[in-house]
Coordinates of C-alpha atoms in Angstrom, one line a residue:
Chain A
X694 CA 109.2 82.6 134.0
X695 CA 105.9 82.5 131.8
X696 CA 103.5 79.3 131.6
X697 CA 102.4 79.5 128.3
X698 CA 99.3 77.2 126.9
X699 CA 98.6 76.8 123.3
X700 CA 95.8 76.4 121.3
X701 CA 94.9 76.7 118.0
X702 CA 91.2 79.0 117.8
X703 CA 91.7 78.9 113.0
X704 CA 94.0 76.2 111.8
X705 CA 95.8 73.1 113.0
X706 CA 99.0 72.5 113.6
X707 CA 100.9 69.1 113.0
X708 CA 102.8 67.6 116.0
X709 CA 105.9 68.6 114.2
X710 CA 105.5 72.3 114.6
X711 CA 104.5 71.4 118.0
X712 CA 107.7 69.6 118.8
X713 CA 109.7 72.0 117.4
X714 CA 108.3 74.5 119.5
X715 CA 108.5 72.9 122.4
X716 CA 112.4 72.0 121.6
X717 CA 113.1 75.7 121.3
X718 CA 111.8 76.7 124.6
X719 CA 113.6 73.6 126.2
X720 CA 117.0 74.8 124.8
X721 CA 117.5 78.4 124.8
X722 CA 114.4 79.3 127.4
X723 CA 114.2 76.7 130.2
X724 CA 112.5 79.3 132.5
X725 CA 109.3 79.3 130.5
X726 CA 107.2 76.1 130.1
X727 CA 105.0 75.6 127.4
X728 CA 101.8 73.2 127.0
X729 CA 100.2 72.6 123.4
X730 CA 96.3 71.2 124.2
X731 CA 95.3 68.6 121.9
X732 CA 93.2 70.5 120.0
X733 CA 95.9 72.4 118.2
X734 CA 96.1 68.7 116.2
X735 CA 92.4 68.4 115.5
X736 CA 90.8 68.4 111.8
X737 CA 87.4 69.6 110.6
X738 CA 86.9 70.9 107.3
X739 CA 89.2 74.2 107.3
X740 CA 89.2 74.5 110.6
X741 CA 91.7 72.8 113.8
X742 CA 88.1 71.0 114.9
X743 CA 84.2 71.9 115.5
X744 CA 84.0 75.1 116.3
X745 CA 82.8 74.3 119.8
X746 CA 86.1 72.1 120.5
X747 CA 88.3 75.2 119.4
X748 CA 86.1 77.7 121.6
X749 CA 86.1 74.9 124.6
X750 CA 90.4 74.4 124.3
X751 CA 91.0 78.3 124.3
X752 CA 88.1 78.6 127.2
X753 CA 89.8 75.9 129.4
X754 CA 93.5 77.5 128.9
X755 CA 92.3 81.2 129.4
X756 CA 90.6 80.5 132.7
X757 CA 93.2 77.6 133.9
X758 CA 95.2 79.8 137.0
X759 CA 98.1 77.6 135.9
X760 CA 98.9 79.7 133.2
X761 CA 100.2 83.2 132.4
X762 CA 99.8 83.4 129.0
X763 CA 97.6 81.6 126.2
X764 CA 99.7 81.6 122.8
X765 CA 97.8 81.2 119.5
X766 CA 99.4 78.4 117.7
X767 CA 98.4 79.7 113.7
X768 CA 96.7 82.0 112.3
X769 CA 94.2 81.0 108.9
X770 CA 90.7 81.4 109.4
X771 CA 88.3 81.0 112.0
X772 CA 88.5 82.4 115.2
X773 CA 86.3 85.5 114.4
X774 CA 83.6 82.0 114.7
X775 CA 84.3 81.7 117.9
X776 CA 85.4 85.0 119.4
X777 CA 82.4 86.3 121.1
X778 CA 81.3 83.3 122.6
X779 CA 84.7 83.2 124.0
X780 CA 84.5 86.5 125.8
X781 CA 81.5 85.6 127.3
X782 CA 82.8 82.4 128.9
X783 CA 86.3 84.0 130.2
X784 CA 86.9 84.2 134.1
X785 CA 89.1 86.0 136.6
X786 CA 92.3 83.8 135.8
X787 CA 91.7 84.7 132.3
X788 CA 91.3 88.7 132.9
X789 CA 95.1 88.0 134.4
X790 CA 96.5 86.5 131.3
X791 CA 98.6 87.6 128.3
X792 CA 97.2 86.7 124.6
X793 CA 100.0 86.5 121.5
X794 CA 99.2 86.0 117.8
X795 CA 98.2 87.8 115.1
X796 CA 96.6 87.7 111.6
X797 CA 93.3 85.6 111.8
X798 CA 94.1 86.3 115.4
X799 CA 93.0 89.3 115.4
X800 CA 89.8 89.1 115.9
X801 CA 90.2 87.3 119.3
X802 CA 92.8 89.9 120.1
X803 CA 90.4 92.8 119.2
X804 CA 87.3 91.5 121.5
X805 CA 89.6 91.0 124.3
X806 CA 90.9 94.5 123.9
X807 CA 87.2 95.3 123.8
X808 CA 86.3 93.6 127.0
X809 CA 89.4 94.9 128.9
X810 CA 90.4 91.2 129.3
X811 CA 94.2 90.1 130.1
X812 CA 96.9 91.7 127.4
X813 CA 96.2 91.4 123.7
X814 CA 99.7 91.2 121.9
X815 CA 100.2 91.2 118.1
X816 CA 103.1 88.5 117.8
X817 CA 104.3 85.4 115.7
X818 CA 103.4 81.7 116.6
X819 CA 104.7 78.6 117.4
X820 CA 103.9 77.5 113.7
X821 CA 106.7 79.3 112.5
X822 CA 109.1 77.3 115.0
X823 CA 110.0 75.1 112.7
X824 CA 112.0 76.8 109.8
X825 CA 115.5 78.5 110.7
X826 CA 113.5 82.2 109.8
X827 CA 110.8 81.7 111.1
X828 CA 112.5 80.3 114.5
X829 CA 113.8 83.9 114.9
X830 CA 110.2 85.4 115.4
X831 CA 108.9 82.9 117.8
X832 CA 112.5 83.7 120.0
X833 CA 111.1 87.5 119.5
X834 CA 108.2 86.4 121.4
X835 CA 110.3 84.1 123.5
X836 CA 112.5 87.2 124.8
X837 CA 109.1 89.4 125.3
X838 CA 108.1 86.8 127.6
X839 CA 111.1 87.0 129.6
X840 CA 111.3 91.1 130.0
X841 CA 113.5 91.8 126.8
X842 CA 111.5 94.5 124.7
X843 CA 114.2 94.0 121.7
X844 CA 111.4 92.8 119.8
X845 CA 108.9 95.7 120.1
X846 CA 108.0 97.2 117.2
X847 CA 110.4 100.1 116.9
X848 CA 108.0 103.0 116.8
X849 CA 106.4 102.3 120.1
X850 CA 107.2 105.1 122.8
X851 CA 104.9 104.6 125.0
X852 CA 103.0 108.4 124.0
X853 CA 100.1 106.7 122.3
X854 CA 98.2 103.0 122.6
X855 CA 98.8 101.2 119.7
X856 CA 97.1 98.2 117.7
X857 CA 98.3 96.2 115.2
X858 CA 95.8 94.2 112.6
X859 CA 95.8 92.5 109.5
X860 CA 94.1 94.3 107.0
X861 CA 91.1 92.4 106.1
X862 CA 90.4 91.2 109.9
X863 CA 90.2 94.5 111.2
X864 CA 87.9 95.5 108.1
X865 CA 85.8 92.7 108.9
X866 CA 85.5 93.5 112.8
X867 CA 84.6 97.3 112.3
X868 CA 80.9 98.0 113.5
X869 CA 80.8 94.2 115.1
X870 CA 80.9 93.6 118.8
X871 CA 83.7 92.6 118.9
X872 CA 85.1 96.0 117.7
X873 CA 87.2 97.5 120.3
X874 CA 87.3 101.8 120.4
X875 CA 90.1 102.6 118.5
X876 CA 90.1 106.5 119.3
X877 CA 93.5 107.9 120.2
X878 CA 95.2 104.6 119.2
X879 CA 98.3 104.4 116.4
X880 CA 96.5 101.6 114.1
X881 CA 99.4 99.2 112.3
X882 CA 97.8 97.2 108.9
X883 CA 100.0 94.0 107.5
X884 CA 98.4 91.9 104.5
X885 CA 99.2 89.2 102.7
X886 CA 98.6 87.3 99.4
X887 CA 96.3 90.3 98.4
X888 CA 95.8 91.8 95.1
X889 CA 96.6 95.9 95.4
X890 CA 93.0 96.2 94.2
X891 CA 92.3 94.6 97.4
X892 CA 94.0 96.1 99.6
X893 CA 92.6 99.5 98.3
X894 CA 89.0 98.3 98.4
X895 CA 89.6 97.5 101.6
X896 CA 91.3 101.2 103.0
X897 CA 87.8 102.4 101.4
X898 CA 86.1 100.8 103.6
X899 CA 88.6 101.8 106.5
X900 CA 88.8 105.4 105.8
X901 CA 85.1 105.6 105.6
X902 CA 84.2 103.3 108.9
X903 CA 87.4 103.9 111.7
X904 CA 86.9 106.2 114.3
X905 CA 89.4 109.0 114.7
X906 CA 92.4 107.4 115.1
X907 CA 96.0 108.8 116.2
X908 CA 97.3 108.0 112.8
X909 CA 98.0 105.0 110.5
X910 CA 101.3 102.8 109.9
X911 CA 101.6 100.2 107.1
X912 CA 103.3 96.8 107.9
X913 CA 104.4 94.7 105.0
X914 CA 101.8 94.2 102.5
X915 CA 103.6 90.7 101.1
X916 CA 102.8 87.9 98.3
X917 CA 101.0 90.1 96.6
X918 CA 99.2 88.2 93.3
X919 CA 100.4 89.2 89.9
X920 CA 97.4 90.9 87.9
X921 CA 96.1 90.9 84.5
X922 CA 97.3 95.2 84.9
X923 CA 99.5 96.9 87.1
X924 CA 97.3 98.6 89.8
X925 CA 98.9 101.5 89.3
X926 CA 99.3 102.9 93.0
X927 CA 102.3 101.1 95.5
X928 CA 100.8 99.4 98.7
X929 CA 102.4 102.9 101.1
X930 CA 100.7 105.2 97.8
X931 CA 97.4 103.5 98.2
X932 CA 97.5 103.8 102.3
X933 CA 98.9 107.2 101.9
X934 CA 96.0 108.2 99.6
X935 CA 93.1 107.3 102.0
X936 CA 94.4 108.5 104.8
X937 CA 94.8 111.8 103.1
X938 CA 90.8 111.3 101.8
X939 CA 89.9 110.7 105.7
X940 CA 92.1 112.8 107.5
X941 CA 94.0 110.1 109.2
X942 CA 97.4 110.9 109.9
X943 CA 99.9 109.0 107.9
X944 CA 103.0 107.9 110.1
X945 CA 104.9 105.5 108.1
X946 CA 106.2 102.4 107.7
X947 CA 105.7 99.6 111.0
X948 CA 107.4 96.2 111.5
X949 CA 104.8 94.0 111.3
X950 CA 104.0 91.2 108.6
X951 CA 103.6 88.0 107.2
X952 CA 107.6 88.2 107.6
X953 CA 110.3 86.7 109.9
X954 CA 110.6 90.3 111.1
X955 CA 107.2 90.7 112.4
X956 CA 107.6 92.9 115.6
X957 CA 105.6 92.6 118.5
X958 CA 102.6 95.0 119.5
X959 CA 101.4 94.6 122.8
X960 CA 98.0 96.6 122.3
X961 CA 97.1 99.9 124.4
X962 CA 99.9 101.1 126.0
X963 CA 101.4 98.3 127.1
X964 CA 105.8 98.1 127.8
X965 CA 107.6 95.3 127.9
X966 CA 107.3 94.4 131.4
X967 CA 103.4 93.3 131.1
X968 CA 104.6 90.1 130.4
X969 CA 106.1 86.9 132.1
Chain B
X697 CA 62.0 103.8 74.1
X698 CA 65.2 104.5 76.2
X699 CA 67.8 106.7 75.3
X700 CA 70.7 104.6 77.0
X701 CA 74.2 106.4 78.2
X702 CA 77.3 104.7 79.1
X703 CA 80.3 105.0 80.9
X704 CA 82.9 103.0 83.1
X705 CA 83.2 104.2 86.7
X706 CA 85.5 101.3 87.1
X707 CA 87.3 99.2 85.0
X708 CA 87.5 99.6 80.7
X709 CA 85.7 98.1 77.8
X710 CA 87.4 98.0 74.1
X711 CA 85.8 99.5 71.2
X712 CA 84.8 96.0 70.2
X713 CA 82.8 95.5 73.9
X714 CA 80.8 98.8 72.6
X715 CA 80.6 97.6 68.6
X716 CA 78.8 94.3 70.0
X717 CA 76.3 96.1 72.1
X718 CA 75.6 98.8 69.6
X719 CA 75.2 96.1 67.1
X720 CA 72.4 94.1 69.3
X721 CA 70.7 97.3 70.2
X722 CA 70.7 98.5 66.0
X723 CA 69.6 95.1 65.1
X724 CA 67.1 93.6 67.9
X725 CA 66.1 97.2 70.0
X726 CA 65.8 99.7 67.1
X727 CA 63.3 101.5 69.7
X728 CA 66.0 102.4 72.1
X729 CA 69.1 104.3 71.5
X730 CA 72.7 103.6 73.2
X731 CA 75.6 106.1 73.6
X732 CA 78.9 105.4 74.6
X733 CA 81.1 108.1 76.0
X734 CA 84.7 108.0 74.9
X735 CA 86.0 107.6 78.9
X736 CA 84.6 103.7 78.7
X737 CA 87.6 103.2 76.6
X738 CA 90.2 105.3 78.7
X739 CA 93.1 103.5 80.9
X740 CA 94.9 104.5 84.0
X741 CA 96.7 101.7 85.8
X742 CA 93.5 99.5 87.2
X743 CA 90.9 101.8 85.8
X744 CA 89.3 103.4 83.1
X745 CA 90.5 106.7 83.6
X746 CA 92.0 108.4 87.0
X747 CA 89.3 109.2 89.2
X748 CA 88.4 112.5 87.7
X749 CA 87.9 111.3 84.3
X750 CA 85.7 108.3 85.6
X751 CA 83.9 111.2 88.0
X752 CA 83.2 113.6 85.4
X753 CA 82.0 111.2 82.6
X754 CA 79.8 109.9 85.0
X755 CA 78.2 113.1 86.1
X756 CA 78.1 114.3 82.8
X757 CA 75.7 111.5 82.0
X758 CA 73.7 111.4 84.8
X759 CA 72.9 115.3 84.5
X760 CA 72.1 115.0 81.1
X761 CA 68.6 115.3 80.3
X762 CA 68.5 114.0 76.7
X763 CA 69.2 110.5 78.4
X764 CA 66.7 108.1 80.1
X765 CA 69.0 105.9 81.5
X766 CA 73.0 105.2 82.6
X767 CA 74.0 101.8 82.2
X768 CA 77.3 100.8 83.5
X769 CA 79.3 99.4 81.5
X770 CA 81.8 96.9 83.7
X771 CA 82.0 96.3 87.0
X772 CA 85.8 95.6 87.9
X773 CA 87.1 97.6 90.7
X774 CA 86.9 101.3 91.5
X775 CA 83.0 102.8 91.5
X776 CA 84.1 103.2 95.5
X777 CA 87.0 106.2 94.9
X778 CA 84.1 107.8 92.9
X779 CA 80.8 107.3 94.2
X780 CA 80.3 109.8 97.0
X781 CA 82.1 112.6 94.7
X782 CA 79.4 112.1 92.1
X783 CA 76.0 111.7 94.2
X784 CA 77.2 115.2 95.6
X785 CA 76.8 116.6 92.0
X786 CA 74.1 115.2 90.6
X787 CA 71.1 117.2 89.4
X788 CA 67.5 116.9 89.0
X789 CA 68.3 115.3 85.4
X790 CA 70.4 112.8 87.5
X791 CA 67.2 112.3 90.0
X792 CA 64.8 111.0 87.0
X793 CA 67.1 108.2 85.6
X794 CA 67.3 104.6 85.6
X795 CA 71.2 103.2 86.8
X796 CA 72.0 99.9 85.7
X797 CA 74.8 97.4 86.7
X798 CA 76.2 95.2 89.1
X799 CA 79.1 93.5 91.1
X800 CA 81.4 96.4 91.6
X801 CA 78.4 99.0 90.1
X802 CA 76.7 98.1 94.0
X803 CA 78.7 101.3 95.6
X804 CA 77.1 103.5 93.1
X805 CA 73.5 101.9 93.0
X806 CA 74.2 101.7 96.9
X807 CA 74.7 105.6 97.0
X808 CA 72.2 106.6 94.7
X809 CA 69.3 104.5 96.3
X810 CA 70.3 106.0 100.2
X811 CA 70.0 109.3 98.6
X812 CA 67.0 108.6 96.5
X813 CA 68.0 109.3 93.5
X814 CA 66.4 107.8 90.0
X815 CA 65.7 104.2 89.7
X816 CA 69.2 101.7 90.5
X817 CA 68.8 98.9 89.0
X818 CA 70.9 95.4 89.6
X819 CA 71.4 93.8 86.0
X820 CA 73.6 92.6 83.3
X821 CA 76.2 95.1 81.4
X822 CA 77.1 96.0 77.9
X823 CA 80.2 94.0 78.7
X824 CA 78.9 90.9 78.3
X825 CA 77.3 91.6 74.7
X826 CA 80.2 90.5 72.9
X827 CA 79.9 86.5 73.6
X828 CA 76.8 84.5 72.9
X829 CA 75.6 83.3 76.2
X830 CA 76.8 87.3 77.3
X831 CA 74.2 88.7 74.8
X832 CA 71.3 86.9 76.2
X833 CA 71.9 88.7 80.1
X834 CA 72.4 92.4 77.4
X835 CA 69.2 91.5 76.3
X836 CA 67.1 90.7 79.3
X837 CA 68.0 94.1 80.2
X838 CA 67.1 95.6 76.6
X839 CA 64.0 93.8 77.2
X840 CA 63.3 95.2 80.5
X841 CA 64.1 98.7 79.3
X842 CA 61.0 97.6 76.7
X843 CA 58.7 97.4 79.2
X844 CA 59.3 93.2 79.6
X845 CA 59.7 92.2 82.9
X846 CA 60.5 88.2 81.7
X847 CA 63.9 88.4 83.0
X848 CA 63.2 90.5 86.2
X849 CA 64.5 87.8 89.6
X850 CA 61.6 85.3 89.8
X851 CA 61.0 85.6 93.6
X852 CA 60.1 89.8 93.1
X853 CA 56.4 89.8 94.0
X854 CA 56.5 93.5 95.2
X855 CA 55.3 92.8 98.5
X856 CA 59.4 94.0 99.9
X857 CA 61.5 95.7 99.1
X858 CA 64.5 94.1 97.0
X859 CA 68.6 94.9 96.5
X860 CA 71.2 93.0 95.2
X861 CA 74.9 92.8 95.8
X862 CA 78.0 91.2 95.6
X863 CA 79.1 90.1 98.7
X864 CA 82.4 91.6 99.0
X865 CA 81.0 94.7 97.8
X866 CA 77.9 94.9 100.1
X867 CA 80.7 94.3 103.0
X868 CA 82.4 97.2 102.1
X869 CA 79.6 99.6 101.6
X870 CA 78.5 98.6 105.7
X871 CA 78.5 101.7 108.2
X872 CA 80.1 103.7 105.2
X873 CA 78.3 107.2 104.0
X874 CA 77.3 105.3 100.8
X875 CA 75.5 102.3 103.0
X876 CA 71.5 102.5 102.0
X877 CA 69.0 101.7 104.9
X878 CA 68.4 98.2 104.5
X879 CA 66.0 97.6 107.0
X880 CA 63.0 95.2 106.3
X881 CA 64.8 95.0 102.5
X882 CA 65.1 91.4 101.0
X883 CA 68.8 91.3 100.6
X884 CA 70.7 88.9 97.8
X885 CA 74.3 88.6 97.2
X886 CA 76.0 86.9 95.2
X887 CA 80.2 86.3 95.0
X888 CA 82.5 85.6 92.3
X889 CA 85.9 83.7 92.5
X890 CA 86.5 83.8 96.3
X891 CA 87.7 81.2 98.5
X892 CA 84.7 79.5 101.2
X893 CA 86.5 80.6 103.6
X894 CA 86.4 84.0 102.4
X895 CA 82.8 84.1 101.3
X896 CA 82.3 83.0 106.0
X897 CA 83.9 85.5 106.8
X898 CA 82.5 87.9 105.0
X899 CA 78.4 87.0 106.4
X900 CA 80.7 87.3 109.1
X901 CA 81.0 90.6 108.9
X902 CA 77.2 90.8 107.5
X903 CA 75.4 88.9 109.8
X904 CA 77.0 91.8 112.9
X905 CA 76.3 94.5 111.0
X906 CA 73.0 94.3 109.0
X907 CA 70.3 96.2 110.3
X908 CA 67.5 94.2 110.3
X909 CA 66.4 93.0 106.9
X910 CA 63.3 91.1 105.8
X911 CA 65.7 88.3 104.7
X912 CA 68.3 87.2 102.7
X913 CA 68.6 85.1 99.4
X914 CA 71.8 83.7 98.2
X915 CA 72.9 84.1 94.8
X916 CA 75.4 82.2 92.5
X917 CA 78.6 81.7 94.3
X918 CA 80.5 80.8 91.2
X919 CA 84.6 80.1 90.0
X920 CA 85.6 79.1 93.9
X921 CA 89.1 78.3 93.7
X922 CA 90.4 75.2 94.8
X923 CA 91.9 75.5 98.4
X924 CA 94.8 73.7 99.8
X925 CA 91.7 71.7 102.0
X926 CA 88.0 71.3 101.7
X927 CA 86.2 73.9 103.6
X928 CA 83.8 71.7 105.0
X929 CA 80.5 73.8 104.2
X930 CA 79.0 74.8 101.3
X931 CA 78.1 78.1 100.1
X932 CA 74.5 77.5 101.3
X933 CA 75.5 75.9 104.1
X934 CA 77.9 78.8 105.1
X935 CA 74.9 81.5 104.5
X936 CA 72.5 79.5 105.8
X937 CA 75.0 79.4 109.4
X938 CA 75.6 82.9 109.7
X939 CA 71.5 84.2 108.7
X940 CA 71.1 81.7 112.0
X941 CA 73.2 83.2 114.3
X942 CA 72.0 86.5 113.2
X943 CA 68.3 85.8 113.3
X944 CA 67.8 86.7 109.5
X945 CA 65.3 84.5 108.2
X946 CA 67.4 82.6 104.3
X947 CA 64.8 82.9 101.7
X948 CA 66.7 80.4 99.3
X949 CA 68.6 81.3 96.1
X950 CA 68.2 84.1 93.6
X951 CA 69.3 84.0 90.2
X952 CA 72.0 86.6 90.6
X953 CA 75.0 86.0 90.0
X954 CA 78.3 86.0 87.6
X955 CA 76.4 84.0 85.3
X956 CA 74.8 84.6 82.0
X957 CA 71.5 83.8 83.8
X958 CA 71.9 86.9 85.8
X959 CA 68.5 88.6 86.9
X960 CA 67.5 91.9 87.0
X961 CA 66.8 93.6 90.1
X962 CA 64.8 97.1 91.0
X963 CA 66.7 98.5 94.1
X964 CA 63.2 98.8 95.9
X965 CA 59.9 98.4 95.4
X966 CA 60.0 99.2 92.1
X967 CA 58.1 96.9 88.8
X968 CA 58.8 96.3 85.0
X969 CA 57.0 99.6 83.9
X970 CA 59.2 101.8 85.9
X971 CA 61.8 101.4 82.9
X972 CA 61.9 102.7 79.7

């Protein structure tokens, strides 16, 4: 039985997705409970409100003992805003709590790893509860909750802490403080809607910044934008190439993506039974 | 009189990109010379050349003492896979030259101003020499290579010392063996068909990892696309923001930019007569 919380740290969510959600937990997973917070629904500019009403939702649920876990509604842009502040704020209740989402998630994922706080899991969000695909991920997560590791990503063993990232997030956190020590650790990349010249600008910048890592895996690089020439390197060529330049092991494909078959990626060396 | 040498550690120029700036220089600069190497006009998928060919040209150039001066020829993508290759190779030849380009030119001017070599210098590129609005950025350079500082960034006053990058690019270069010491620098960026919310997060990513610079000044942030919602901030605004929460002091605009009314600047301290 989890008690899972929602709130939306980047992007709103309509009450649709919410509803849908919430009718998906009703039906197939009556042991868990789940609580949207109003914020989730809240507008300004880009963003699911000010960014002090998205850092004071997601500091009420994290430290509120009445919940087990804190599930990230959508991903977007926006919660690297708010992320540090976050941390600071985050109590004992919070410490004992497990954290799902990904993408823009990431950054709030990575400074919790950081910090040692509660259970940073890569995983899909309620968002996607409303399309038959998309329904299939959030039941992933669903399962996870309730003890059933079929959703894992499939290379976890348990032999080395993983992390899983989007690409440009975890460019954008290296050398911040909210950069957790990635030594040891098997480090998954997804991206989306990213031109390939993109997504090798931004290994550069990986290769050339990560600390030695256990090795590299590649998630679906998806959506990628038609360009005036063909790069000329594939998405695996282009990850293969600078983990060659940096001496990063290569290991191969991973699960994780913009998809419907995003896997789940509890960070460190987390099994299945951290959760609900 | 400079003896000007180009080449294309990035992206290609045609034959009629080189006629155009060989025809201003003949007709308007009869005191400088410009050479072209035969790689600007090479193609391998995204680049002008593989890697090697864009290498070699390029230290071939810089290492060649019958030249005063490298200009880049387009920015694009791909000085990165190149840059660290060729400031390990360059000679003393290399060390008494002027370097001139910007956008994706800022790893190379990046890597040669850490290592202190020859003069890099932000400015417009023989790209641009081809349309008429183009021709007057090709010349402000021309002119500066004569000795006329008229089109050098208006706030230079040579009491700090100056860079200028694209955004994106400076990003990139952070915490990376190419990354110049940029402490007590006035810093300007400028960005070029990015989302808002892309141009946050990356002073995101800037305002964590700067080391502390004299101040920044924001360039033109130009061809934003249109986004399925407002951002809520503009560029300013968003700069403006994240030099607050780091405690950089925003020195206003530059005229930098994407723009036909792109300025020249000096990497450094340095003033019109160092040119030419």
């Amino acid at each position: 039985m989890t008690r899972i919380a929602v709130c939306a740290p980047a992007t709103p969510i309509t009450r649709d997705h919410a509803d849908a959600a919430e009718r998906l937990v009703e039906s197939e997973f009556p042991e868990h409970s789940i609580h949207f917070h109003e914020q989730c629904f809240k507008s300004s500019g880009h963003f699911a409100g000010t960014d002090l009403e998205r850092l004071e939702a997601l500091v009420e649920l994290a430290n509120d003992p009445q919940y087990d876990a804190v599930w990230f509604a959508k991903g977007g842009y926006g919660s690297n805003r708010i992320a540090e502040a976050a941390i600071a704020r985050m109590n004992a209740a919070a410490r004992a709590k497990t954290y799902v989402g990904f993408s823009d998630m990431g950054y709030l994922l990575a400074a919790l790893y950081r910090n040692g706080i509660g259970q940073p899991v890569h995983g899909s969000m309620p968002v996607s509860a409303r399309s038959e695909r998309g329904r299939e991920a959030v039941r992933r997560v669903l399962r996870w909750f309730s003890g059933d590791g079929s959703g894992l990503e499939p290379s976890l063993d348990g032999s080395k802490p993983a992390v899983a990232f989007n690409l440009i997030t975890l460019a954008m956190l290296t050398n911040t403080p909210m950069m957790p020590d990635l030594t040891g650790h098997v480090v998954m990349v997804e991206e989306v809607s990213e031109h390939l010249y993109s997504v090798d600008r931004l290994f550069f910048h990986l290769a050339n910044t990560l600390p030695r890592v256990a090795g590299l895996r590649l998630g679906a690089v998806s959506d990628v934008p038609e360009n005036y020439v063909e790069f000329g390197q594939e998405a695996e060529e282009i990850a293969k190439f600078w983990c060659d330049r940096a001496g990063i092991l290569y290991l191969g494909r991973a699960e994780i993506g913009h998809t419907a078959s995003n896997r789940i990626v509890p960070f460190g060396l987390a099994s299945p039974s951290t959760a609900g």
